[in-house]
C-alpha positions as a Python dict, from the first residue, in 0.01 Angstrom:
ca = {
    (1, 'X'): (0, 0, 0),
    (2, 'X'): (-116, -49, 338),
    (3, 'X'): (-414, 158, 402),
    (4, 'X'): (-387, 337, 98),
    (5, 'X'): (-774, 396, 48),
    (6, 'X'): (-749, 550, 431),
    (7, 'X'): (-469, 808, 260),
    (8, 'X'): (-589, 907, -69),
    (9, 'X'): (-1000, 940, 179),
    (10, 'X'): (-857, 1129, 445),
    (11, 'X'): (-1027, 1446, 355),
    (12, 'X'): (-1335, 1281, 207),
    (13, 'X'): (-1569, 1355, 472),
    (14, 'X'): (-1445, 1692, 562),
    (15, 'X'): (-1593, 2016, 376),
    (16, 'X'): (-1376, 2315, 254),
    (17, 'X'): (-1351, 2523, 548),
    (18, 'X'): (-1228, 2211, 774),
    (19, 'X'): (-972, 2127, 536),
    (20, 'X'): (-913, 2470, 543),
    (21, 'X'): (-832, 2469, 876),
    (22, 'X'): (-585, 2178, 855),
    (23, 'X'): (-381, 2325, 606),
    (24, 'X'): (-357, 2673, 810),
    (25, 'X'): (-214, 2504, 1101),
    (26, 'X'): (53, 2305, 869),
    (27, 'X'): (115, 2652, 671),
    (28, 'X'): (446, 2894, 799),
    (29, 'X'): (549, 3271, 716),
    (30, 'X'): (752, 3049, 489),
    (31, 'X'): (513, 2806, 338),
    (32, 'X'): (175, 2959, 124),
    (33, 'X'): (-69, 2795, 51),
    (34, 'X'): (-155, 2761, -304),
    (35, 'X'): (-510, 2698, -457),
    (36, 'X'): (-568, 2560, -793),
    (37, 'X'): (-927, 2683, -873),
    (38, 'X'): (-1239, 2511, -996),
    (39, 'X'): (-1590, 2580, -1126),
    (40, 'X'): (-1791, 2605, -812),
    (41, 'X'): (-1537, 2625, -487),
    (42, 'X'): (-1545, 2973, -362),
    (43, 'X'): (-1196, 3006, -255),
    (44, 'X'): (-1143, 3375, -148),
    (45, 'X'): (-1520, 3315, 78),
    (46, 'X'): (-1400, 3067, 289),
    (47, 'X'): (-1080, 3207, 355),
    (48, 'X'): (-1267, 3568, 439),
    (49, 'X'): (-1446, 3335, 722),
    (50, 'X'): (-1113, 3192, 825),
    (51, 'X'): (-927, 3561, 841),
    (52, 'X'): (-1242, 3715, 1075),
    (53, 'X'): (-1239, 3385, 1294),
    (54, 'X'): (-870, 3462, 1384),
    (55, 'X'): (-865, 3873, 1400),
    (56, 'X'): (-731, 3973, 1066),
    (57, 'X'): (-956, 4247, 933),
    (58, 'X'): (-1054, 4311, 566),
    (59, 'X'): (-790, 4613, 363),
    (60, 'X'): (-623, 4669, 706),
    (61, 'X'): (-481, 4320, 861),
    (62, 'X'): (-592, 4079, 549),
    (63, 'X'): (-534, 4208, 184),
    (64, 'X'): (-694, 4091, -91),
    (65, 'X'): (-539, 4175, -433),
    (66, 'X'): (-613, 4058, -780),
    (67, 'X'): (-396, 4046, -979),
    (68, 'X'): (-327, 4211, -1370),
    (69, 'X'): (-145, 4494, -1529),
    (70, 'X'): (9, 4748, -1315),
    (71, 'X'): (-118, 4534, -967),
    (72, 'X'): (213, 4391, -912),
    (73, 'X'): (317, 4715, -692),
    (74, 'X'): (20, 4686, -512),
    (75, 'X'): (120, 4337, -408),
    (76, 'X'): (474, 4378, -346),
    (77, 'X'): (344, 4689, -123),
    (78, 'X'): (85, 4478, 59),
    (79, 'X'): (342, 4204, 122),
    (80, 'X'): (597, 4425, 245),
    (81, 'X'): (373, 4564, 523),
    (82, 'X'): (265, 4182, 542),
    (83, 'X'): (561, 4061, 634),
    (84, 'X'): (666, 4283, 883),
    (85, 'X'): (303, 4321, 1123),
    (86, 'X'): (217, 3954, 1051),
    (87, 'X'): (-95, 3999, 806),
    (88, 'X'): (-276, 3781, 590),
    (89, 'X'): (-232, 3813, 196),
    (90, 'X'): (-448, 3642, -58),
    (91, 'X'): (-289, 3707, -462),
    (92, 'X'): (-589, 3582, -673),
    (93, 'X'): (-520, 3441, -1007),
    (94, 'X'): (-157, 3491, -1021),
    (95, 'X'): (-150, 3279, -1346),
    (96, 'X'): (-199, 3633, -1535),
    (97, 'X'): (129, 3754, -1431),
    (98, 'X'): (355, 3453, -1493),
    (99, 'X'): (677, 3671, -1543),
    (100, 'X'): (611, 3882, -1197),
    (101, 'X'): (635, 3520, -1017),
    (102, 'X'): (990, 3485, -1098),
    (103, 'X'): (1024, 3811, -908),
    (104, 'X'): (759, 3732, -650),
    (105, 'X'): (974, 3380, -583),
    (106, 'X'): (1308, 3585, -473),
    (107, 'X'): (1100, 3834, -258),
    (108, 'X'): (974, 3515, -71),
    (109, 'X'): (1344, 3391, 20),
    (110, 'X'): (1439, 3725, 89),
    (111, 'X'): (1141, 3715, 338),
    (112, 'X'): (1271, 3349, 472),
    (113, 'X'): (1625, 3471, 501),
    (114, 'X'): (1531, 3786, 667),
    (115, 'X'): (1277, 3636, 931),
    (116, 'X'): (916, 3739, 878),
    (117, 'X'): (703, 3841, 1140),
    (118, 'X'): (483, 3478, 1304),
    (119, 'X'): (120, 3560, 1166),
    (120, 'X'): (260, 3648, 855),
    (121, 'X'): (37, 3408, 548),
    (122, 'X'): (57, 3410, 171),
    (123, 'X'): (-210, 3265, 2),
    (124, 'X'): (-186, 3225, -410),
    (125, 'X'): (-504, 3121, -590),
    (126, 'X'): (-495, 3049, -998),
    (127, 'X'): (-621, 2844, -1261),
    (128, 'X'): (-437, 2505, -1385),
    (129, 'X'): (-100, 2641, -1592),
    (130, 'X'): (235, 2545, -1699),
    (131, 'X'): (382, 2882, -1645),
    (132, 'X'): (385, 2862, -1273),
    (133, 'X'): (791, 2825, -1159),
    (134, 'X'): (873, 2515, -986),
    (135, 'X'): (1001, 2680, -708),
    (136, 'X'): (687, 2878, -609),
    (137, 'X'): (497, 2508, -652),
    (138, 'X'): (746, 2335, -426),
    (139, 'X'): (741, 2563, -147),
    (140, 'X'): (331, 2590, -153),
    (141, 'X'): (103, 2349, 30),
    (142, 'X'): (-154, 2304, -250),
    (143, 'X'): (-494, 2271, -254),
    (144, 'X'): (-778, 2157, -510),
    (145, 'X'): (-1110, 2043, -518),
    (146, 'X'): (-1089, 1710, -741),
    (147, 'X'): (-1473, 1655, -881),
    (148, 'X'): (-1539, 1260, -682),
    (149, 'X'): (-1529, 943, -908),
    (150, 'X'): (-1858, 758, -853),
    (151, 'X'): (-2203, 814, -738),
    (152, 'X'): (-2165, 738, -321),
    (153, 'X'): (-1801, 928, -363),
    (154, 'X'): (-2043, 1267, -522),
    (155, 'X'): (-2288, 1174, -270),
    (156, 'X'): (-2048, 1172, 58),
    (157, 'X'): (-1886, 1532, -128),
    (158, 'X'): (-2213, 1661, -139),
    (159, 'X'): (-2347, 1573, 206),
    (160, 'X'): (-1993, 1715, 381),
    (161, 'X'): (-2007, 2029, 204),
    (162, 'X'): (-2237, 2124, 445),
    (163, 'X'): (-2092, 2260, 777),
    (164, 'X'): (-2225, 1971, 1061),
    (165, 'X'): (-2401, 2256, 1273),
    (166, 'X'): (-2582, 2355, 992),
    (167, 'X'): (-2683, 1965, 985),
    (168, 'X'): (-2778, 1957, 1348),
    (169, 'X'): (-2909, 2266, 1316),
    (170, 'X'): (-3193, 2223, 1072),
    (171, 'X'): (-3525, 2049, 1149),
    (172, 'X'): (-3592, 1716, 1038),
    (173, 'X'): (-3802, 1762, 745),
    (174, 'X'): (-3588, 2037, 615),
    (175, 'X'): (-3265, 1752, 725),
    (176, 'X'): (-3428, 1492, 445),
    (177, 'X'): (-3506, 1735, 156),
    (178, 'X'): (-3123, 1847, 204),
    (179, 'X'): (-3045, 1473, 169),
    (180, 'X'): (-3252, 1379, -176),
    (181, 'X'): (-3123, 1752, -278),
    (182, 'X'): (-2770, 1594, -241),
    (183, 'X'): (-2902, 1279, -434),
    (184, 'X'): (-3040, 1465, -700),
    (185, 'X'): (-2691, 1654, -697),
    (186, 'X'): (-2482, 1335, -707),
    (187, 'X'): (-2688, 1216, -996),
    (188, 'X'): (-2693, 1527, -1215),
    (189, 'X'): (-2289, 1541, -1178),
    (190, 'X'): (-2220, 1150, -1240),
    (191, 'X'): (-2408, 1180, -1588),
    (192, 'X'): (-2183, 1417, -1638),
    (193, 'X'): (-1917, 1155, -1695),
    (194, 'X'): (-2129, 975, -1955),
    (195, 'X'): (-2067, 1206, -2210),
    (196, 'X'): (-2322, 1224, -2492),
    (197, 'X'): (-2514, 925, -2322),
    (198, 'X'): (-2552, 1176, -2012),
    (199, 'X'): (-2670, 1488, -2174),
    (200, 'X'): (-2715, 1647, -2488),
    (201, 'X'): (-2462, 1925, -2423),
    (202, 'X'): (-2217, 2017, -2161),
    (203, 'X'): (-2305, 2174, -1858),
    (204, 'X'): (-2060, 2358, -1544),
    (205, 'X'): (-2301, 2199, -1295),
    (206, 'X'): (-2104, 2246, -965),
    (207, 'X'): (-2132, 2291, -547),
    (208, 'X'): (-2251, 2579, -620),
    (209, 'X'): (-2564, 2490, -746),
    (210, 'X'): (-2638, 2300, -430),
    (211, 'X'): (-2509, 2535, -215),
    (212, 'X'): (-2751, 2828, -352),
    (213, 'X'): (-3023, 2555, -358),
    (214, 'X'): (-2992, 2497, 40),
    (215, 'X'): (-2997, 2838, 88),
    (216, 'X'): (-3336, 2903, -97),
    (217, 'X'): (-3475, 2562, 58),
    (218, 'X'): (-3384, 2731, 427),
    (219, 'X'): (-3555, 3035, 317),
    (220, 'X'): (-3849, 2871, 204),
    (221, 'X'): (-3868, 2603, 535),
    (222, 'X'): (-3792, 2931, 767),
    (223, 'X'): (-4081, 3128, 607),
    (224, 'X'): (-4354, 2795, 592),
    (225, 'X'): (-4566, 2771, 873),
    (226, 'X'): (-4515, 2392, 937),
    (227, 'X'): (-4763, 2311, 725),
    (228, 'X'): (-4737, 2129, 371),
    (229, 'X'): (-4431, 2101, 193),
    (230, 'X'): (-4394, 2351, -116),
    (231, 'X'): (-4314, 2085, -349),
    (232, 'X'): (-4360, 2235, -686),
    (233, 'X'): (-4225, 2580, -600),
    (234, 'X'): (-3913, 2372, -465),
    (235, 'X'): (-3899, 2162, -809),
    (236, 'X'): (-3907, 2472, -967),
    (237, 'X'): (-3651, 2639, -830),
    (238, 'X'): (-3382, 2366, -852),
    (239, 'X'): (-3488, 2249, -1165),
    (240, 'X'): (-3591, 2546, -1373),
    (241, 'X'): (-3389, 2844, -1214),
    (242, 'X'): (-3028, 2705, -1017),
    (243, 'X'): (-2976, 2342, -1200),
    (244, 'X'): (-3212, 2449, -1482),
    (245, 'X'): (-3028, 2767, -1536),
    (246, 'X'): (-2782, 2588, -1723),
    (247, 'X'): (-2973, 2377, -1929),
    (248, 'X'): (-3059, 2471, -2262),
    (249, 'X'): (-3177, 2090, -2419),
    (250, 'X'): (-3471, 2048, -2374),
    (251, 'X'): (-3458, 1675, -2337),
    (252, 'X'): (-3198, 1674, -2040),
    (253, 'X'): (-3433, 1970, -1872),
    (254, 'X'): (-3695, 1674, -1866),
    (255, 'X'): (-3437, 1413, -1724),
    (256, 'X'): (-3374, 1675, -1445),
    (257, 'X'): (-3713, 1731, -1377),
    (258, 'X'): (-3818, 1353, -1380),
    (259, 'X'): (-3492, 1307, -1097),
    (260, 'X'): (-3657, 1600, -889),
    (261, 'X'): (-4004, 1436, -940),
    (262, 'X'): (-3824, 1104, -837),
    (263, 'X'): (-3684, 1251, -498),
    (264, 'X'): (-3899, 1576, -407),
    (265, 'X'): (-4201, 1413, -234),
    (266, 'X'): (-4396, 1337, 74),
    (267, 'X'): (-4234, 979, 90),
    (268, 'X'): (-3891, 1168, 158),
    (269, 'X'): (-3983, 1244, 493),
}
């Protein structure tokens, strides 16, 4: 196809709250959006962000319900007053409540057919399941977060997570160890795909564990002086505490640690 690598990359270099954003101005009262969930991507966070940045506040304008036994009123009764003031509502892991969708699928035409007020959004999060009905799927614009296939594709995922003021924002010291922390990152997840020849055991390394890892390097740069670099308290804490929290071999500990010893250094500024 022409330009087909330009199609299947047009999100590539955008994080989660810019695609996000995208998919809010495609959505309608009639069209949810629908988000498969994976280890790491903090769903229900981003959209909190997206509900205060356009007015909707928490339990009064934007409900949040999870879903289980006897919540099914609850959501009906939150998308009832939904649909007719034009709030946000976010169903979280409606896969546990596969029979209710049937019923939740007619309420949403009878919303469509009635006329809903404009603001009014449905947002349905769940795990991967066959029990979903078609019709919910079809009407949904659906979103996942795909782990990248390669080491620059894990690299570019890693780099974009970040917001770009947050990029801009930082100093440049702080702007390189972010970088080799997003090498390090790309590394650790493409052995992932080795199998056995990558680690000993299998490990839910994901975004996450870079995200909380910027946030304690920002701590530690904000509270330093200007002065040396922390290096072994930094190698500590990514290898031994947020990356090294998972890993119980003690062999692919030391392959962590040798990457961070690799990339955590003076040369990397």
């Amino acid at each position: 196809l022409p330009d087909g690598r330009s199609y299947i990359e047009c999100d590539s270099t955008l994080n989660s709250l810019e695609i996000l954003d995208s998919c809010l101005a495609d959505s309608t009262p009639t069209t949810p959006i629908y988000f498969f969930l994976s280890p790491g991507a903090n769903v229900v966070a981003d959209l909190d962000k997206k509900a205060a940045e356009n007015g909707f506040q928490k339990g009064v304008s934007y409900h949040n319900v999870s879903m289980g036994q006897g919540q099914d009123v609850i959501a009906m009764s939150c998308l009832e007053t939904a649909h007719r003031n034009g709030h946000w509502v976010i169903l979280n892991n409606v896969h546990l409540m596969p029979k209710w969708l049937v019923e939740l699928e007619k309420k949403l035409d009878e919303y469509a057919a009635e006329g809903s007020h404009e603001k009014f959004r449905v947002f349905l999060t769940s795990d991967p399941s066959n029990t979903i009905p078609i019709g919910i799927l079809n009407r949904c614009i659906k979103l996942t977060n795909e782990p990248p296939a390669g080491l620059k594709a894990n690299l570019k995922r890693a780099w974009c997570f970040f917001p770009k003021d947050y990029i801009e924002e930082a100093d440049s010291k702080t702007k390189s160890i972010l970088f080799g922390l997003c090498h390090f990152h790309s590394v650790i997840m493409e052995r992932k795909q080795f199998g056995p020849m990558g680690y000993n055991m299998k490990y839910p390394f994901s975004i996450g564990d870079l995200r909380d890892s910027a946030t304690c390097l920002q701590n530690y740069m904000d509270n330093s002086t200007g002065g040396k670099i922390p290096w072994q308290d930094l190698k500590y804490i990514f290898g031994e505490i947020m990356y090294g929290g998972h890993i119980v071999n003690d062999f692919d500990r030391l392959v962590a640690n040798e990457y961070l010893n690799f990339y955590m250094k003076d040369e990397l500024l």
